[in-house]
CSV table of C-alpha atoms in Angstrom, one decimal:
chain,number,residue,atom,x,y,z
U,423,GLU,CA,31.6,95.7,-23.9
U,424,ILE,CA,30.4,95.4,-20.5
U,425,VAL,CA,33.6,95.2,-17.9
U,426,MET,CA,32.6,93.2,-14.4
U,427,THR,CA,35.2,94.1,-11.7
U,428,GLN,CA,34.8,91.8,-8.2
U,429,SER,CA,36.2,92.7,-5.3
U,430,PRO,CA,37.9,91.8,-3.2
U,431,ALA,CA,40.4,89.7,-5.2
U,432,THR,CA,41.0,87.7,-2.2
U,433,LEU,CA,38.7,87.6,1.0
U,434,SER,CA,39.6,85.4,3.8
U,435,VAL,CA,37.2,84.0,6.4
U,436,SER,CA,36.6,81.8,9.0
U,437,PRO,CA,34.2,78.5,9.2
U,438,GLY,CA,31.0,79.7,10.4
U,439,GLU,CA,31.4,83.4,9.8
U,440,ARG,CA,30.1,85.3,6.5
U,441,ALA,CA,31.3,86.0,3.6
U,442,THR,CA,30.2,89.2,1.4
U,443,LEU,CA,31.5,89.3,-2.5
U,444,SER,CA,30.8,92.3,-4.3
U,445,CYS,CA,30.6,92.6,-8.3
U,446,ARG,CA,30.0,96.2,-10.1
U,447,ALA,CA,29.1,96.4,-13.9
U,448,SER,CA,30.5,99.2,-16.0
U,449,GLN,CA,26.8,99.9,-16.9
U,450,SER,CA,23.6,98.7,-15.8
U,451,VAL,CA,22.9,95.0,-16.3
U,452,GLY,CA,19.2,95.5,-14.7
U,453,SER,CA,18.8,92.2,-12.8
U,454,LYS,CA,20.8,89.6,-15.7
U,455,LEU,CA,23.3,88.8,-13.2
U,456,ALA,CA,24.5,85.3,-12.4
U,457,TRP,CA,27.0,83.8,-9.7
U,458,TYR,CA,29.6,80.8,-10.4
U,459,GLN,CA,31.1,78.4,-7.3
U,460,GLN,CA,34.3,77.0,-9.2
U,461,LYS,CA,36.5,74.5,-7.5
U,462,PRO,CA,40.1,73.7,-8.1
U,463,GLY,CA,40.0,71.0,-11.1
U,464,GLN,CA,36.7,71.4,-11.7
U,465,ALA,CA,34.3,73.1,-14.0
U,466,PRO,CA,32.3,76.6,-12.9
U,467,ARG,CA,28.7,75.4,-11.1
U,468,LEU,CA,26.1,78.1,-11.4
U,469,LEU,CA,24.7,79.5,-7.9
U,470,ILE,CA,22.7,82.2,-8.2
U,471,TYR,CA,21.0,84.0,-11.4
U,472,GLY,CA,18.1,86.8,-11.9
U,473,ALA,CA,20.8,88.3,-9.3
U,474,SER,CA,19.3,86.4,-6.5
U,475,THR,CA,17.5,83.0,-7.7
U,476,ARG,CA,18.9,80.0,-6.4
U,477,ALA,CA,19.7,77.7,-9.2
U,478,THR,CA,18.5,73.9,-8.1
U,479,GLY,CA,20.2,72.0,-4.9
U,480,ILE,CA,21.8,75.4,-4.0
U,481,PRO,CA,22.0,75.4,-0.1
U,482,ALA,CA,19.7,78.7,1.2
U,483,ARG,CA,22.9,79.7,3.0
U,484,PHE,CA,23.7,81.2,-0.4
U,485,SER,CA,22.2,84.3,-1.4
U,486,GLY,CA,22.7,87.2,-4.3
U,487,SER,CA,21.4,90.9,-4.0
U,488,GLY,CA,21.3,93.8,-6.3
U,489,SER,CA,20.5,95.1,-9.5
U,490,GLY,CA,21.7,97.7,-12.2
U,491,THR,CA,25.0,98.1,-11.3
U,492,GLU,CA,26.3,97.0,-8.1
U,493,PHE,CA,25.4,93.1,-6.7
U,494,THR,CA,26.2,91.2,-4.1
U,495,LEU,CA,27.0,87.5,-2.8
U,496,THR,CA,26.3,86.5,0.4
U,497,ILE,CA,27.5,82.7,1.9
U,498,SER,CA,25.8,83.1,5.5
U,499,SER,CA,27.2,80.4,6.9
U,500,LEU,CA,31.1,79.2,5.7
U,501,GLN,CA,31.6,75.6,5.5
U,502,SER,CA,34.3,73.9,4.2
U,503,GLU,CA,32.9,72.9,1.0
U,504,ASP,CA,32.6,77.1,0.5
U,505,PHE,CA,36.1,77.9,0.2
U,506,ALA,CA,36.5,78.0,-3.9
U,507,VAL,CA,36.9,80.8,-6.5
U,508,TYR,CA,33.9,83.0,-7.1
U,509,TYR,CA,32.8,84.7,-10.5
U,510,CYS,CA,30.1,86.8,-11.5
U,511,GLN,CA,28.5,87.6,-15.1
U,512,GLN,CA,26.2,89.8,-16.6
U,513,PHE,CA,24.1,88.2,-19.4
U,514,ASN,CA,21.9,91.8,-20.2
U,515,ASN,CA,24.4,92.1,-23.3
U,516,TRP,CA,26.3,90.7,-25.7
U,517,PRO,CA,29.3,89.8,-25.2
U,518,HIS,CA,28.4,87.9,-22.2
U,519,SER,CA,31.3,88.9,-19.3
U,520,PHE,CA,32.7,87.2,-16.5
U,521,GLY,CA,34.5,89.5,-13.7
U,522,GLN,CA,37.7,88.4,-12.5
U,523,GLY,CA,37.0,86.4,-9.7
U,524,THR,CA,37.0,86.4,-6.0
U,525,LYS,CA,38.7,83.8,-3.7
U,526,LEU,CA,37.6,82.6,-0.6
U,527,GLU,CA,40.2,81.7,1.3
U,528,ILE,CA,40.0,80.1,5.5
U,529,LYS,CA,41.2,82.4,7.6
H,808,GLN,CA,19.8,66.2,-17.0
H,809,VAL,CA,21.6,67.2,-19.5
H,810,GLN,CA,25.4,66.1,-19.6
H,811,LEU,CA,28.4,68.0,-21.8
H,812,GLN,CA,31.1,66.1,-23.1
H,813,GLU,CA,34.0,67.6,-24.7
H,814,SER,CA,36.9,66.2,-27.4
H,815,GLY,CA,39.4,67.2,-29.0
H,816,PRO,CA,43.5,67.4,-29.7
H,817,GLY,CA,45.0,68.4,-26.3
H,818,LEU,CA,48.3,70.1,-28.3
H,819,VAL,CA,47.8,72.1,-31.7
H,820,LYS,CA,50.8,73.7,-33.0
H,821,PRO,CA,51.4,77.4,-33.4
H,822,SER,CA,49.1,79.4,-36.3
H,823,GLU,CA,47.0,76.2,-36.8
H,824,THR,CA,43.2,75.6,-35.8
H,825,LEU,CA,42.3,74.5,-32.9
H,826,SER,CA,38.9,72.2,-33.2
H,827,LEU,CA,36.4,71.1,-30.2
H,828,THR,CA,33.6,69.0,-30.2
H,829,CYS,CA,30.6,69.2,-27.6
H,830,ALA,CA,28.8,66.1,-27.2
H,831,VAL,CA,25.5,66.3,-25.7
H,832,SER,CA,23.4,63.9,-24.3
H,833,GLY,CA,20.1,63.8,-22.2
H,834,TYR,CA,18.8,66.5,-23.9
H,835,SER,CA,17.7,67.6,-27.4
H,836,ILE,CA,20.4,70.4,-29.3
H,837,SER,CA,17.4,71.0,-31.3
H,838,SER,CA,14.9,71.7,-28.3
H,839,ASP,CA,15.7,74.9,-27.6
H,840,TYR,CA,18.5,76.8,-25.2
H,841,TYR,CA,21.5,78.3,-25.9
H,842,TRP,CA,25.0,76.5,-26.5
H,843,GLY,CA,28.4,78.0,-26.2
H,844,TRP,CA,32.1,78.2,-25.0
H,845,ILE,CA,34.0,79.6,-22.5
H,846,ARG,CA,37.8,79.1,-21.7
H,847,GLN,CA,40.2,79.6,-19.2
H,848,PRO,CA,43.8,80.4,-19.0
H,849,PRO,CA,46.1,78.1,-16.5
H,850,GLY,CA,45.4,79.9,-13.2
H,851,LYS,CA,43.0,82.8,-14.8
H,852,GLY,CA,39.7,83.8,-14.6
H,853,LEU,CA,36.5,82.8,-17.3
H,854,GLU,CA,36.5,84.0,-20.8
H,855,TRP,CA,33.5,84.0,-23.0
H,856,ILE,CA,34.1,82.6,-26.5
H,857,GLY,CA,30.7,82.5,-28.4
H,858,THR,CA,27.5,81.0,-28.4
H,859,ILE,CA,24.6,79.0,-30.7
H,860,TYR,CA,21.7,78.9,-31.1
H,861,HIS,CA,20.3,75.6,-32.3
H,862,SER,CA,19.2,77.5,-36.1
H,863,GLY,CA,22.7,78.4,-36.1
H,864,SER,CA,22.3,82.0,-35.1
H,865,THR,CA,25.7,82.9,-33.6
H,866,TYR,CA,27.2,85.6,-31.1
H,867,TYR,CA,31.0,85.7,-31.0
H,868,ASN,CA,33.5,87.6,-28.6
H,869,PRO,CA,34.5,90.8,-30.5
H,870,SER,CA,38.5,90.4,-29.2
H,871,LEU,CA,38.1,86.3,-30.8
H,872,LYS,CA,35.6,87.0,-33.6
H,873,SER,CA,38.1,87.2,-36.6
H,874,ARG,CA,39.3,83.5,-35.5
H,875,VAL,CA,36.3,82.0,-34.3
H,876,THR,CA,33.6,79.3,-35.7
H,877,ILE,CA,31.1,78.2,-33.8
H,878,SER,CA,28.3,75.1,-35.4
H,879,VAL,CA,26.0,72.7,-35.0
H,880,ASP,CA,25.1,69.6,-35.4
H,881,THR,CA,21.6,68.4,-34.8
H,882,SER,CA,21.9,65.1,-36.4
H,883,LYS,CA,24.4,64.2,-34.1
H,884,ASN,CA,23.7,66.2,-31.0
H,885,GLN,CA,26.7,68.0,-30.5
H,886,PHE,CA,28.5,71.6,-31.3
H,887,SER,CA,31.9,72.6,-32.3
H,888,LEU,CA,34.6,75.4,-32.0
H,889,LYS,CA,37.0,76.2,-34.1
H,890,LEU,CA,40.0,78.7,-34.1
H,891,SER,CA,42.2,79.3,-36.4
H,892,SER,CA,45.7,80.7,-36.0
H,893,VAL,CA,46.2,80.2,-32.7
H,894,THR,CA,49.4,81.3,-30.4
H,895,ALA,CA,50.4,80.2,-27.1
H,896,ALA,CA,48.0,83.1,-25.7
H,897,ASP,CA,44.9,80.5,-26.9
H,898,THR,CA,46.4,77.5,-24.4
H,899,ALA,CA,43.9,76.6,-21.7
H,900,VAL,CA,41.2,74.7,-20.5
H,901,TYR,CA,37.9,74.9,-23.2
H,902,TYR,CA,34.8,74.4,-21.9
H,903,CYS,CA,31.0,73.8,-23.2
H,904,ALA,CA,28.1,75.0,-21.8
H,905,THR,CA,24.3,74.7,-22.3
H,906,ILE,CA,22.7,78.4,-21.6
H,907,ARG,CA,19.4,79.2,-20.1
H,908,GLY,CA,18.2,82.6,-20.0
H,909,GLY,CA,21.1,83.9,-20.5
H,910,TYR,CA,22.9,82.3,-17.6
H,911,TYR,CA,25.6,78.6,-18.0
H,912,ILE,CA,23.3,76.4,-15.9
H,913,TYR,CA,25.2,73.1,-17.3
H,914,TRP,CA,28.7,73.0,-18.1
H,915,GLY,CA,31.1,70.5,-19.8
H,916,GLN,CA,34.5,69.3,-17.5
H,917,GLY,CA,36.8,71.2,-20.0
H,918,THR,CA,38.9,70.0,-21.7
H,919,LEU,CA,42.9,71.1,-21.6
H,920,VAL,CA,44.8,72.6,-24.9
H,921,THR,CA,48.0,73.1,-25.2
H,922,VAL,CA,49.4,75.4,-28.1
H,923,SER,CA,53.1,74.6,-28.8
H,924,SER,CA,55.4,73.2,-31.2
């Protein structure tokens, strides 16, 4: 089973600044990685798939990069609606596995 | 636009079987895509439970495999989850989702299932 590890657990950033979230896989997943955003009381929403492709309707300030075992989600200029929990997920191997999440909070 | 809606009891007794259904609208479940269940214990992260293809092929989380059954009913355009021998550790929000290319593109709103006597 591939273990996904996200860091940091909590990230405090001011609106308008850049946020960088990390995700590491215990073995290579190629580019088969997705990022999700979850707000309180809501279902997760797909942001990025294939490590770097934005899902439909996702603003350009969200970008993903990386391959193999190291991945990054960058939010270039934080808006108030971006403060949420972010999860990475690998889909290279069964069982599909999620990271434990990074909570992005307002500084 | 694909829409998913979970339904089922919100309270299940310990040792009993949790049963949930996900009704799909806006897309024929027999056409393509995989369909899956994910859960989230209160205040915790996401856990993949299992996935089914419309043909009936299934993939389960090894940690739950002995207790999980996912099935599809193409005539009703829905798929279902059964989790047996539940304990308090199975208390969670349960989500159904549409899977394309391995990523979870559409999600239901989720349903909270509490295991308690």
